Amino acid sequence: MIYEKLELFIDGKWTKGTSDKSQAVINPATEEVLGQLPHASTADLDAALAAADKGFKIWRATSPLARQDIMNKAADLMEERKAAISLNMSLDNGKPVLQASLEMDFVIGCLRWDAEQGKRAYGRLIPARIPGQRQMMIKEPIGPVAAFVAWNFPASNVMRKIGNALGAGCSIIMKSDEETPSAVIAIARCFQDAGLPDGVLNVVFGVPSEVSSYLLDSPIIKKLSFTGSTPVGMLLQAQAAKRMIRCTMELGGHAPVMVFDDADIATAAKLCAATKFRNAGQVCISPSRFYVQSGVYDEFAELFTKHANALVVGNGTDPATEVGPLIGERRIDVMQDLVDDAVSHGAEILTGGERLGNKGYFYKPTVLKGVPEEAKIMNDEPFGPIAPIASFTDFDDVVARANKLEYGLASYAFTTNGAAAAALGDQINAGMFAVNHFGIATPETPFGGVNHSGYGSEGGEEGIQSYQRVKFISEIGV
Ligand code: NAD
């Protein structure tokens, strides 16, 4: 298997950079070294900033139609190279290659949607108070963007930001995660080959806090977009505030699922288990707290466990694999701590609860029943393959439990009662809420959280708008 050549992409050129620092990229399924990733020096970051400044001037002056043409060409190339990109993503992230391929489909869909939507940066004419006066609101691209993203979706986390930025007419410096660099590099190669002007997209790597501090100190950067945990989001927002840089924050979550007695339990259990263990549970909108009404509690737990036991865990490059490894050894320790803590609070392990094998970072799909609210896993985002199940009897009680955390990213319910679904839609404290399914991430719909899960949407027209600024123009006598 040929792994991606690891380089920085600055001002339209591939480079090893001028620093002598680098880090090994590890395959989480085998613990083998895949390659050595160069870190950018401050001189390289200065070059990326200058390139983004230059690239912004070129790109904002490029018509939305011409931008769309280049973005669509890049999407065509991603389609052509999808198999190789997906395989590399499976190598450095560990995810099953089919899931990586579906992620690329989503990425291509986002890029095409943003390319199209970029043509609709409509303003408006506002009736004036004085005869002969013309008042207009226009939308402009905000400027060069700095973006930092987590490793769990190495292609789609990246494209959510690149697609929105380029569609709006911005340039961007992207620092994806150092553990999963192949996808962003392959994506940048597609843009280069599609004819994207030099400097519009730049890709750097390094020590995350050093790179972000350096870029956010620069007067060139006008927008920060971050996908990652809440504590890091808070830190970056404070840094951005020093220069009044506008932010989009896609942060952590701990999504409740409320399963009511009247739901189709067989379908709910199957969908819940499949979605819970997708990407080994390392998904910000993963269903991660299951509240099941008492009449169907035992049945749901039994069916859910049956589906969990049937999942094939293994190396993501094996086409039969459904659940791959966790990203690193550190996550195994976190999983074990959450399970041990739940058991110490009285939870029962229905399946799993331990590491799998001693090579690679595999953890068994785990189902816990009778998990009390005080257990850590009902309060801390697990970001892994553990499903805690608890029961409820009363509507108001489950809503209060679902809403109890500072997080507010995704929430889900399974019910056939329209009135209950409507009441939940009103009362649930989250940026996204789905009834009887989990499909809340599409290119055309707004994706984002509230409270400690962040703010600002990616996707939908709201996604592009967060990379635009508003200008009011008033004219008399012209
Ligand atoms: P993390 O915040 O520690 O790291 C996320 C990314 O930010 C990594 O690439 C890391 O290298 C980088 N980073 C860390 N410190 C940084 C700094 N000072 N400056 C710039 N970059 C920095 O989170 P993690 O535990 O690695 O990732 C999982 C978290 O990300 C979870 O909380 C998850 O919910 C969240 N997430 C959210 C979304 C969303 O869209 N809401 C999507 C994916 C992941």
PDB file of C-alpha atoms in Angstrom, residues 150-437:
ATOM      1  CA  ALA A 150      -9.813  17.150  14.817  1.00  0.00           C
ATOM      2  CA  TRP A 151      -8.782  13.731  13.540  1.00  0.00           C
ATOM      3  CA  ASN A 152     -12.104  11.875  13.688  1.00  0.00           C
ATOM      4  CA  PHE A 153     -13.266  12.867  10.184  1.00  0.00           C
ATOM      5  CA  PRO A 154      -9.985  13.804   8.504  1.00  0.00           C
ATOM      6  CA  ALA A 155     -11.665  14.621   5.184  1.00  0.00           C
ATOM      7  CA  SER A 156     -15.086  15.987   6.081  1.00  0.00           C
ATOM      8  CA  ASN A 157     -13.964  18.138   9.042  1.00  0.00           C
ATOM      9  CA  VAL A 158     -11.516  19.723   6.600  1.00  0.00           C
ATOM     10  CA  MET A 159     -13.954  20.160   3.708  1.00  0.00           C
ATOM     11  CA  ARG A 160     -16.669  21.675   5.904  1.00  0.00           C
ATOM     12  CA  LYS A 161     -14.272  24.594   6.327  1.00  0.00           C
ATOM     13  CA  ILE A 162     -12.535  24.706   2.943  1.00  0.00           C
ATOM     14  CA  GLY A 163     -15.826  24.443   1.019  1.00  0.00           C
ATOM     15  CA  ASN A 164     -17.535  27.213   3.006  1.00  0.00           C
ATOM     16  CA  ALA A 165     -14.469  29.483   2.832  1.00  0.00           C
ATOM     17  CA  LEU A 166     -13.824  29.036  -0.887  1.00  0.00           C
ATOM     18  CA  GLY A 167     -17.532  29.273  -1.727  1.00  0.00           C
ATOM     19  CA  ALA A 168     -17.684  32.616   0.076  1.00  0.00           C
ATOM     20  CA  GLY A 169     -14.537  33.893  -1.685  1.00  0.00           C
ATOM     21  CA  CYS A 170     -12.061  33.550   1.206  1.00  0.00           C
ATOM     22  CA  SER A 171      -8.566  32.085   1.290  1.00  0.00           C
ATOM     23  CA  ILE A 172      -7.676  29.631   4.039  1.00  0.00           C
ATOM     24  CA  ILE A 173      -4.770  28.229   6.029  1.00  0.00           C
ATOM     25  CA  MET A 174      -5.787  24.741   7.164  1.00  0.00           C
ATOM     26  CA  LYS A 175      -4.119  22.839   9.961  1.00  0.00           C
ATOM     27  CA  SER A 176      -5.668  19.439  10.110  1.00  0.00           C
ATOM     28  CA  ASP A 177      -4.722  16.931  12.760  1.00  0.00           C
ATOM     29  CA  GLU A 178      -1.125  15.691  12.757  1.00  0.00           C
ATOM     30  CA  GLU A 179      -2.239  12.099  13.443  1.00  0.00           C
ATOM     31  CA  THR A 180      -4.385  11.926  10.281  1.00  0.00           C
ATOM     32  CA  PRO A 181      -2.706  14.118   7.636  1.00  0.00           C
ATOM     33  CA  SER A 182      -3.228  12.101   4.443  1.00  0.00           C
ATOM     34  CA  ALA A 183      -6.750  13.305   3.592  1.00  0.00           C
ATOM     35  CA  VAL A 184      -6.100  17.043   3.759  1.00  0.00           C
ATOM     36  CA  ILE A 185      -2.955  16.617   1.666  1.00  0.00           C
ATOM     37  CA  ALA A 186      -4.791  14.562  -0.973  1.00  0.00           C
ATOM     38  CA  ILE A 187      -7.617  17.112  -1.003  1.00  0.00           C
ATOM     39  CA  ALA A 188      -5.149  19.979  -1.485  1.00  0.00           C
ATOM     40  CA  ARG A 189      -3.550  18.092  -4.405  1.00  0.00           C
ATOM     41  CA  CYS A 190      -6.986  17.914  -6.057  1.00  0.00           C
ATOM     42  CA  PHE A 191      -7.459  21.677  -5.684  1.00  0.00           C
ATOM     43  CA  GLN A 192      -3.987  22.346  -7.065  1.00  0.00           C
ATOM     44  CA  ASP A 193      -4.603  20.087 -10.072  1.00  0.00           C
ATOM     45  CA  ALA A 194      -7.991  21.750 -10.612  1.00  0.00           C
ATOM     46  CA  GLY A 195      -6.261  25.115 -11.059  1.00  0.00           C
ATOM     47  CA  LEU A 196      -6.923  26.813  -7.727  1.00  0.00           C
ATOM     48  CA  PRO A 197      -4.763  29.980  -7.700  1.00  0.00           C
ATOM     49  CA  ASP A 198      -1.644  29.794  -5.523  1.00  0.00           C
ATOM     50  CA  GLY A 199      -2.168  30.881  -1.918  1.00  0.00           C
ATOM     51  CA  VAL A 200      -5.942  30.384  -1.802  1.00  0.00           C
ATOM     52  CA  LEU A 201      -5.516  27.119   0.121  1.00  0.00           C
ATOM     53  CA  ASN A 202      -2.494  26.444   2.325  1.00  0.00           C
ATOM     54  CA  VAL A 203      -1.909  23.355   4.484  1.00  0.00           C
ATOM     55  CA  VAL A 204       0.415  23.402   7.502  1.00  0.00           C
ATOM     56  CA  PHE A 205       1.209  21.097  10.411  1.00  0.00           C
ATOM     57  CA  GLY A 206       3.064  21.535  13.680  1.00  0.00           C
ATOM     58  CA  VAL A 207       2.548  21.717  17.429  1.00  0.00           C
ATOM     59  CA  PRO A 208      -1.154  22.726  17.432  1.00  0.00           C
ATOM     60  CA  SER A 209      -1.012  25.381  20.171  1.00  0.00           C
ATOM     61  CA  GLU A 210       2.100  26.971  18.633  1.00  0.00           C
ATOM     62  CA  VAL A 211       0.634  27.095  15.121  1.00  0.00           C
ATOM     63  CA  SER A 212      -2.703  28.503  16.277  1.00  0.00           C
ATOM     64  CA  SER A 213      -1.122  31.143  18.543  1.00  0.00           C
ATOM     65  CA  TYR A 214       1.141  32.290  15.729  1.00  0.00           C
ATOM     66  CA  LEU A 215      -1.588  32.500  13.107  1.00  0.00           C
ATOM     67  CA  LEU A 216      -4.135  34.174  15.411  1.00  0.00           C
ATOM     68  CA  ASP A 217      -1.579  36.849  16.307  1.00  0.00           C
ATOM     69  CA  SER A 218      -1.377  37.927  12.686  1.00  0.00           C
ATOM     70  CA  PRO A 219      -3.438  40.877  11.433  1.00  0.00           C
ATOM     71  CA  ILE A 220      -3.916  38.967   8.177  1.00  0.00           C
ATOM     72  CA  ILE A 221      -6.303  36.404   9.698  1.00  0.00           C
ATOM     73  CA  LYS A 222      -9.924  37.584   9.812  1.00  0.00           C
ATOM     74  CA  LYS A 223     -11.761  34.393  10.733  1.00  0.00           C
ATOM     75  CA  LEU A 224     -11.123  31.349  12.904  1.00  0.00           C
ATOM     76  CA  SER A 225     -12.956  28.092  12.428  1.00  0.00           C
ATOM     77  CA  PHE A 226     -12.325  25.224  14.841  1.00  0.00           C
ATOM     78  CA  THR A 227     -13.588  21.656  15.161  1.00  0.00           C
ATOM     79  CA  GLY A 228     -12.514  19.953  18.362  1.00  0.00           C
ATOM     80  CA  SER A 229     -13.125  19.789  22.075  1.00  0.00           C
ATOM     81  CA  THR A 230     -14.820  22.441  24.193  1.00  0.00           C
ATOM     82  CA  PRO A 231     -11.754  23.303  26.351  1.00  0.00           C
ATOM     83  CA  VAL A 232      -9.581  23.926  23.284  1.00  0.00           C
ATOM     84  CA  GLY A 233     -12.416  25.885  21.642  1.00  0.00           C
ATOM     85  CA  MET A 234     -12.633  28.152  24.678  1.00  0.00           C
ATOM     86  CA  LEU A 235      -8.872  28.727  24.632  1.00  0.00           C
ATOM     87  CA  LEU A 236      -8.849  29.584  20.921  1.00  0.00           C
ATOM     88  CA  GLN A 237     -11.847  31.902  21.265  1.00  0.00           C
ATOM     89  CA  ALA A 238      -9.994  33.835  23.969  1.00  0.00           C
ATOM     90  CA  GLN A 239      -6.962  34.139  21.681  1.00  0.00           C
ATOM     91  CA  ALA A 240      -9.124  35.245  18.750  1.00  0.00           C
ATOM     92  CA  ALA A 241     -10.772  37.905  20.921  1.00  0.00           C
ATOM     93  CA  LYS A 242      -7.469  39.804  21.172  1.00  0.00           C
ATOM     94  CA  ARG A 243      -7.779  40.669  17.482  1.00  0.00           C
ATOM     95  CA  MET A 244     -11.591  40.619  17.289  1.00  0.00           C
ATOM     96  CA  ILE A 245     -11.368  37.646  14.929  1.00  0.00           C
ATOM     97  CA  ARG A 246     -14.763  36.140  14.149  1.00  0.00           C
ATOM     98  CA  CYS A 247     -15.154  32.463  15.125  1.00  0.00           C
ATOM     99  CA  THR A 248     -17.076  29.360  14.207  1.00  0.00           C
ATOM    100  CA  MET A 249     -16.851  26.746  16.950  1.00  0.00           C
ATOM    101  CA  GLU A 250     -17.836  23.123  16.292  1.00  0.00           C
ATOM    102  CA  LEU A 251     -17.169  21.550  19.672  1.00  0.00           C
ATOM    103  CA  GLY A 252     -17.954  18.484  21.742  1.00  0.00           C
ATOM    104  CA  GLY A 253     -21.317  16.924  22.479  1.00  0.00           C
ATOM    105  CA  HIS A 254     -22.946  14.161  24.508  1.00  0.00           C
ATOM    106  CA  ALA A 255     -26.085  13.348  22.544  1.00  0.00           C
ATOM    107  CA  PRO A 256     -29.069  11.890  24.394  1.00  0.00           C
ATOM    108  CA  VAL A 257     -31.376   9.417  22.666  1.00  0.00           C
ATOM    109  CA  MET A 258     -34.880   9.118  24.129  1.00  0.00           C
ATOM    110  CA  VAL A 259     -36.655   5.892  23.179  1.00  0.00           C
ATOM    111  CA  PHE A 260     -40.376   5.919  24.032  1.00  0.00           C
ATOM    112  CA  ASP A 261     -42.665   2.921  24.616  1.00  0.00           C
ATOM    113  CA  ASP A 262     -44.579   3.641  21.387  1.00  0.00           C
ATOM    114  CA  ALA A 263     -41.487   3.526  19.126  1.00  0.00           C
ATOM    115  CA  ASP A 264     -40.679   0.759  16.650  1.00  0.00           C
ATOM    116  CA  ILE A 265     -38.204  -0.873  19.038  1.00  0.00           C
ATOM    117  CA  ALA A 266     -36.593  -3.333  16.619  1.00  0.00           C
ATOM    118  CA  THR A 267     -35.760  -0.528  14.174  1.00  0.00           C
ATOM    119  CA  ALA A 268     -34.692   1.839  16.946  1.00  0.00           C
ATOM    120  CA  ALA A 269     -32.296  -0.720  18.483  1.00  0.00           C
ATOM    121  CA  LYS A 270     -30.758  -1.549  15.112  1.00  0.00           C
ATOM    122  CA  LEU A 271     -30.295   2.099  14.084  1.00  0.00           C
ATOM    123  CA  CYS A 272     -29.007   3.102  17.521  1.00  0.00           C
ATOM    124  CA  ALA A 273     -26.376   0.341  17.617  1.00  0.00           C
ATOM    125  CA  ALA A 274     -25.207   0.939  14.028  1.00  0.00           C
ATOM    126  CA  THR A 275     -24.888   4.690  14.620  1.00  0.00           C
ATOM    127  CA  LYS A 276     -23.365   4.408  18.096  1.00  0.00           C
ATOM    128  CA  PHE A 277     -20.436   2.281  16.880  1.00  0.00           C
ATOM    129  CA  ARG A 278     -19.831   4.083  13.559  1.00  0.00           C
ATOM    130  CA  ASN A 279     -16.260   5.413  13.514  1.00  0.00           C
ATOM    131  CA  ALA A 280     -15.782   3.451  16.779  1.00  0.00           C
ATOM    132  CA  GLY A 281     -18.013   6.016  18.500  1.00  0.00           C
ATOM    133  CA  GLN A 282     -15.557   8.842  17.757  1.00  0.00           C
ATOM    134  CA  VAL A 283     -18.202  11.170  16.369  1.00  0.00           C
ATOM    135  CA  CYS A 284     -19.251  14.496  17.872  1.00  0.00           C
ATOM    136  CA  ILE A 285     -22.938  13.780  17.149  1.00  0.00           C
ATOM    137  CA  SER A 286     -22.688  10.122  18.177  1.00  0.00           C
ATOM    138  CA  PRO A 287     -25.685   8.966  20.240  1.00  0.00           C
ATOM    139  CA  SER A 288     -23.993   8.612  23.607  1.00  0.00           C
ATOM    140  CA  ARG A 289     -26.665   8.469  26.366  1.00  0.00           C
ATOM    141  CA  PHE A 290     -29.617   6.125  25.823  1.00  0.00           C
ATOM    142  CA  TYR A 291     -32.764   6.821  27.866  1.00  0.00           C
ATOM    143  CA  VAL A 292     -35.332   4.086  27.288  1.00  0.00           C
ATOM    144  CA  GLN A 293     -38.898   4.130  28.639  1.00  0.00           C
ATOM    145  CA  SER A 294     -39.545   1.395  31.201  1.00  0.00           C
ATOM    146  CA  GLY A 295     -42.033  -0.623  29.093  1.00  0.00           C
ATOM    147  CA  VAL A 296     -39.432  -1.376  26.398  1.00  0.00           C
ATOM    148  CA  TYR A 297     -36.224  -1.011  28.407  1.00  0.00           C
ATOM    149  CA  ASP A 298     -35.248  -4.708  28.663  1.00  0.00           C
ATOM    150  CA  GLU A 299     -36.253  -5.477  25.087  1.00  0.00           C
ATOM    151  CA  PHE A 300     -34.276  -2.514  23.725  1.00  0.00           C
ATOM    152  CA  ALA A 301     -31.154  -3.384  25.745  1.00  0.00           C
ATOM    153  CA  GLU A 302     -31.282  -7.004  24.592  1.00  0.00           C
ATOM    154  CA  LEU A 303     -31.722  -6.131  20.890  1.00  0.00           C
ATOM    155  CA  PHE A 304     -29.082  -3.400  21.056  1.00  0.00           C
ATOM    156  CA  THR A 305     -26.589  -5.833  22.614  1.00  0.00           C
ATOM    157  CA  LYS A 306     -27.320  -8.429  19.940  1.00  0.00           C
ATOM    158  CA  HIS A 307     -26.434  -5.898  17.228  1.00  0.00           C
ATOM    159  CA  ALA A 308     -23.317  -4.788  19.123  1.00  0.00           C
ATOM    160  CA  ASN A 309     -22.128  -8.399  19.421  1.00  0.00           C
ATOM    161  CA  ALA A 310     -22.578  -8.976  15.695  1.00  0.00           C
ATOM    162  CA  LEU A 311     -20.226  -6.129  14.692  1.00  0.00           C
ATOM    163  CA  VAL A 312     -16.921  -7.122  13.088  1.00  0.00           C
ATOM    164  CA  VAL A 313     -14.035  -5.312  14.797  1.00  0.00           C
ATOM    165  CA  GLY A 314     -10.700  -5.197  13.006  1.00  0.00           C
ATOM    166  CA  ASN A 315      -8.242  -3.394  10.769  1.00  0.00           C
ATOM    167  CA  GLY A 316     -10.147  -0.802   8.726  1.00  0.00           C
ATOM    168  CA  THR A 317      -8.423  -1.855   5.510  1.00  0.00           C
ATOM    169  CA  ASP A 318     -10.152  -5.260   5.699  1.00  0.00           C
ATOM    170  CA  PRO A 319     -13.435  -4.809   3.750  1.00  0.00           C
ATOM    171  CA  ALA A 320     -15.279  -6.978   6.304  1.00  0.00           C
ATOM    172  CA  THR A 321     -14.451  -4.610   9.192  1.00  0.00           C
ATOM    173  CA  GLU A 322     -17.310  -2.572  10.665  1.00  0.00           C
ATOM    174  CA  VAL A 323     -15.533  -1.092  13.708  1.00  0.00           C
ATOM    175  CA  GLY A 324     -11.873  -0.049  13.583  1.00  0.00           C
ATOM    176  CA  PRO A 325      -9.421   0.911  16.319  1.00  0.00           C
ATOM    177  CA  LEU A 326      -9.476   4.060  18.439  1.00  0.00           C
ATOM    178  CA  ILE A 327      -7.124   6.837  17.382  1.00  0.00           C
ATOM    179  CA  GLY A 328      -4.524   6.186  20.084  1.00  0.00           C
ATOM    180  CA  GLU A 329      -3.513   4.307  23.196  1.00  0.00           C
ATOM    181  CA  ARG A 330      -4.664   7.291  25.314  1.00  0.00           C
ATOM    182  CA  ARG A 331      -8.275   6.671  24.290  1.00  0.00           C
ATOM    183  CA  ILE A 332      -8.161   3.032  25.519  1.00  0.00           C
ATOM    184  CA  ASP A 333      -7.307   4.294  29.007  1.00  0.00           C
ATOM    185  CA  VAL A 334     -10.206   6.786  28.881  1.00  0.00           C
ATOM    186  CA  MET A 335     -12.649   4.019  27.826  1.00  0.00           C
ATOM    187  CA  GLN A 336     -11.532   1.679  30.604  1.00  0.00           C
ATOM    188  CA  ASP A 337     -11.840   4.427  33.188  1.00  0.00           C
ATOM    189  CA  LEU A 338     -15.422   5.232  32.041  1.00  0.00           C
ATOM    190  CA  VAL A 339     -16.446   1.567  32.188  1.00  0.00           C
ATOM    191  CA  ASP A 340     -14.831   0.929  35.593  1.00  0.00           C
ATOM    192  CA  ASP A 341     -16.433   4.053  36.988  1.00  0.00           C
ATOM    193  CA  ALA A 342     -19.904   3.071  35.674  1.00  0.00           C
ATOM    194  CA  VAL A 343     -19.557  -0.414  37.175  1.00  0.00           C
ATOM    195  CA  SER A 344     -18.506   1.083  40.495  1.00  0.00           C
ATOM    196  CA  HIS A 345     -21.777   3.078  40.368  1.00  0.00           C
ATOM    197  CA  GLY A 346     -23.806  -0.108  39.860  1.00  0.00           C
ATOM    198  CA  ALA A 347     -23.955  -0.448  36.053  1.00  0.00           C
ATOM    199  CA  GLU A 348     -24.080  -3.894  34.485  1.00  0.00           C
ATOM    200  CA  ILE A 349     -21.812  -4.775  31.522  1.00  0.00           C
ATOM    201  CA  LEU A 350     -23.997  -6.470  28.878  1.00  0.00           C
ATOM    202  CA  THR A 351     -21.082  -6.879  26.478  1.00  0.00           C
ATOM    203  CA  GLY A 352     -17.513  -5.604  26.002  1.00  0.00           C
ATOM    204  CA  GLY A 353     -15.877  -3.570  28.724  1.00  0.00           C
ATOM    205  CA  GLU A 354     -12.303  -4.364  27.757  1.00  0.00           C
ATOM    206  CA  ARG A 355      -9.514  -3.867  25.256  1.00  0.00           C
ATOM    207  CA  LEU A 356      -9.357  -6.248  22.311  1.00  0.00           C
ATOM    208  CA  GLY A 357      -5.987  -7.844  21.540  1.00  0.00           C
ATOM    209  CA  ASN A 358      -2.642  -6.333  22.398  1.00  0.00           C
ATOM    210  CA  LYS A 359      -1.675  -4.841  19.034  1.00  0.00           C
ATOM    211  CA  GLY A 360      -3.479  -1.763  17.797  1.00  0.00           C
ATOM    212  CA  TYR A 361      -5.879   0.399  19.795  1.00  0.00           C
ATOM    213  CA  PHE A 362      -9.006  -1.767  19.702  1.00  0.00           C
ATOM    214  CA  TYR A 363     -11.735  -1.595  22.312  1.00  0.00           C
ATOM    215  CA  LYS A 364     -14.702  -3.974  22.293  1.00  0.00           C
ATOM    216  CA  PRO A 365     -18.096  -2.444  21.463  1.00  0.00           C
ATOM    217  CA  THR A 366     -19.498  -2.064  24.954  1.00  0.00           C
ATOM    218  CA  VAL A 367     -23.054  -1.905  26.265  1.00  0.00           C
ATOM    219  CA  LEU A 368     -23.783  -0.858  29.855  1.00  0.00           C
ATOM    220  CA  LYS A 369     -27.240  -1.168  31.446  1.00  0.00           C
ATOM    221  CA  GLY A 370     -28.648   0.493  34.547  1.00  0.00           C
ATOM    222  CA  VAL A 371     -26.198   3.377  34.399  1.00  0.00           C
ATOM    223  CA  PRO A 372     -27.032   6.045  37.012  1.00  0.00           C
ATOM    224  CA  GLU A 373     -26.817   9.762  36.222  1.00  0.00           C
ATOM    225  CA  GLU A 374     -23.878  10.202  38.612  1.00  0.00           C
ATOM    226  CA  ALA A 375     -21.620   7.879  36.583  1.00  0.00           C
ATOM    227  CA  LYS A 376     -18.959   9.773  34.654  1.00  0.00           C
ATOM    228  CA  ILE A 377     -20.116   8.402  31.316  1.00  0.00           C
ATOM    229  CA  MET A 378     -23.517  10.116  31.697  1.00  0.00           C
ATOM    230  CA  ASN A 379     -21.731  13.447  32.067  1.00  0.00           C
ATOM    231  CA  ASP A 380     -18.409  13.302  30.158  1.00  0.00           C
ATOM    232  CA  GLU A 381     -18.384  12.930  26.388  1.00  0.00           C
ATOM    233  CA  PRO A 382     -17.213   9.307  25.837  1.00  0.00           C
ATOM    234  CA  PHE A 383     -16.036   9.717  22.214  1.00  0.00           C
ATOM    235  CA  GLY A 384     -15.658   5.964  21.934  1.00  0.00           C
ATOM    236  CA  PRO A 385     -17.493   2.633  21.543  1.00  0.00           C
ATOM    237  CA  ILE A 386     -19.439   2.598  24.809  1.00  0.00           C
ATOM    238  CA  ALA A 387     -23.249   2.758  24.978  1.00  0.00           C
ATOM    239  CA  PRO A 388     -24.710   3.514  28.416  1.00  0.00           C
ATOM    240  CA  ILE A 389     -28.415   2.646  28.732  1.00  0.00           C
ATOM    241  CA  ALA A 390     -30.720   3.921  31.489  1.00  0.00           C
ATOM    242  CA  SER A 391     -34.483   3.787  31.936  1.00  0.00           C
ATOM    243  CA  PHE A 392     -37.120   6.490  32.444  1.00  0.00           C
ATOM    244  CA  THR A 393     -40.858   6.584  33.025  1.00  0.00           C
ATOM    245  CA  ASP A 394     -41.890  10.211  32.784  1.00  0.00           C
ATOM    246  CA  PHE A 395     -41.695  12.671  29.823  1.00  0.00           C
ATOM    247  CA  ASP A 396     -40.634  15.696  31.887  1.00  0.00           C
ATOM    248  CA  ASP A 397     -38.019  13.656  33.721  1.00  0.00           C
ATOM    249  CA  VAL A 398     -36.353  12.431  30.513  1.00  0.00           C
ATOM    250  CA  VAL A 399     -36.355  15.927  29.007  1.00  0.00           C
ATOM    251  CA  ALA A 400     -34.665  17.263  32.140  1.00  0.00           C
ATOM    252  CA  ARG A 401     -32.047  14.493  32.005  1.00  0.00           C
ATOM    253  CA  ALA A 402     -31.462  15.016  28.282  1.00  0.00           C
ATOM    254  CA  ASN A 403     -30.999  18.759  28.878  1.00  0.00           C
ATOM    255  CA  LYS A 404     -28.880  18.500  32.023  1.00  0.00           C
ATOM    256  CA  LEU A 405     -25.431  19.085  30.475  1.00  0.00           C
ATOM    257  CA  GLU A 406     -23.756  22.253  29.233  1.00  0.00           C
ATOM    258  CA  TYR A 407     -23.358  20.519  25.857  1.00  0.00           C
ATOM    259  CA  GLY A 408     -26.006  21.072  23.196  1.00  0.00           C
ATOM    260  CA  LEU A 409     -24.965  19.550  19.893  1.00  0.00           C
ATOM    261  CA  ALA A 410     -27.273  16.714  18.746  1.00  0.00           C
ATOM    262  CA  SER A 411     -30.304  15.060  20.382  1.00  0.00           C
ATOM    263  CA  TYR A 412     -32.479  12.227  19.156  1.00  0.00           C
ATOM    264  CA  ALA A 413     -35.832  10.630  19.945  1.00  0.00           C
ATOM    265  CA  PHE A 414     -37.649   7.517  18.829  1.00  0.00           C
ATOM    266  CA  THR A 415     -41.438   7.848  19.080  1.00  0.00           C
ATOM    267  CA  THR A 416     -44.509   7.550  16.869  1.00  0.00           C
ATOM    268  CA  ASN A 417     -46.402  10.123  18.938  1.00  0.00           C
ATOM    269  CA  GLY A 418     -46.549  13.373  16.952  1.00  0.00           C
ATOM    270  CA  ALA A 419     -47.432  15.500  19.964  1.00  0.00           C
ATOM    271  CA  ALA A 420     -44.466  14.138  21.923  1.00  0.00           C
ATOM    272  CA  ALA A 421     -42.136  14.733  18.950  1.00  0.00           C
ATOM    273  CA  ALA A 422     -43.364  18.341  18.651  1.00  0.00           C
ATOM    274  CA  ALA A 423     -42.993  18.972  22.380  1.00  0.00           C
ATOM    275  CA  LEU A 424     -39.463  17.567  22.325  1.00  0.00           C
ATOM    276  CA  GLY A 425     -38.616  19.734  19.313  1.00  0.00           C
ATOM    277  CA  ASP A 426     -39.598  22.768  21.404  1.00  0.00           C
ATOM    278  CA  GLN A 427     -37.957  21.746  24.663  1.00  0.00           C
ATOM    279  CA  ILE A 428     -34.688  20.054  23.690  1.00  0.00           C
ATOM    280  CA  ASN A 429     -31.650  22.203  24.253  1.00  0.00           C
ATOM    281  CA  ALA A 430     -29.478  21.390  21.245  1.00  0.00           C
ATOM    282  CA  GLY A 431     -28.434  22.713  17.855  1.00  0.00           C
ATOM    283  CA  MET A 432     -29.839  19.647  16.084  1.00  0.00           C
ATOM    284  CA  PHE A 433     -32.709  17.276  16.897  1.00  0.00           C
ATOM    285  CA  ALA A 434     -33.849  14.230  14.895  1.00  0.00           C
ATOM    286  CA  VAL A 435     -36.862  11.977  15.376  1.00  0.00           C
ATOM    287  CA  ASN A 436     -36.706   8.286  14.370  1.00  0.00           C
ATOM    288  CA  HIS A 437     -33.398   8.601  12.509  1.00  0.00           C
TER     289      HIS A 437
END
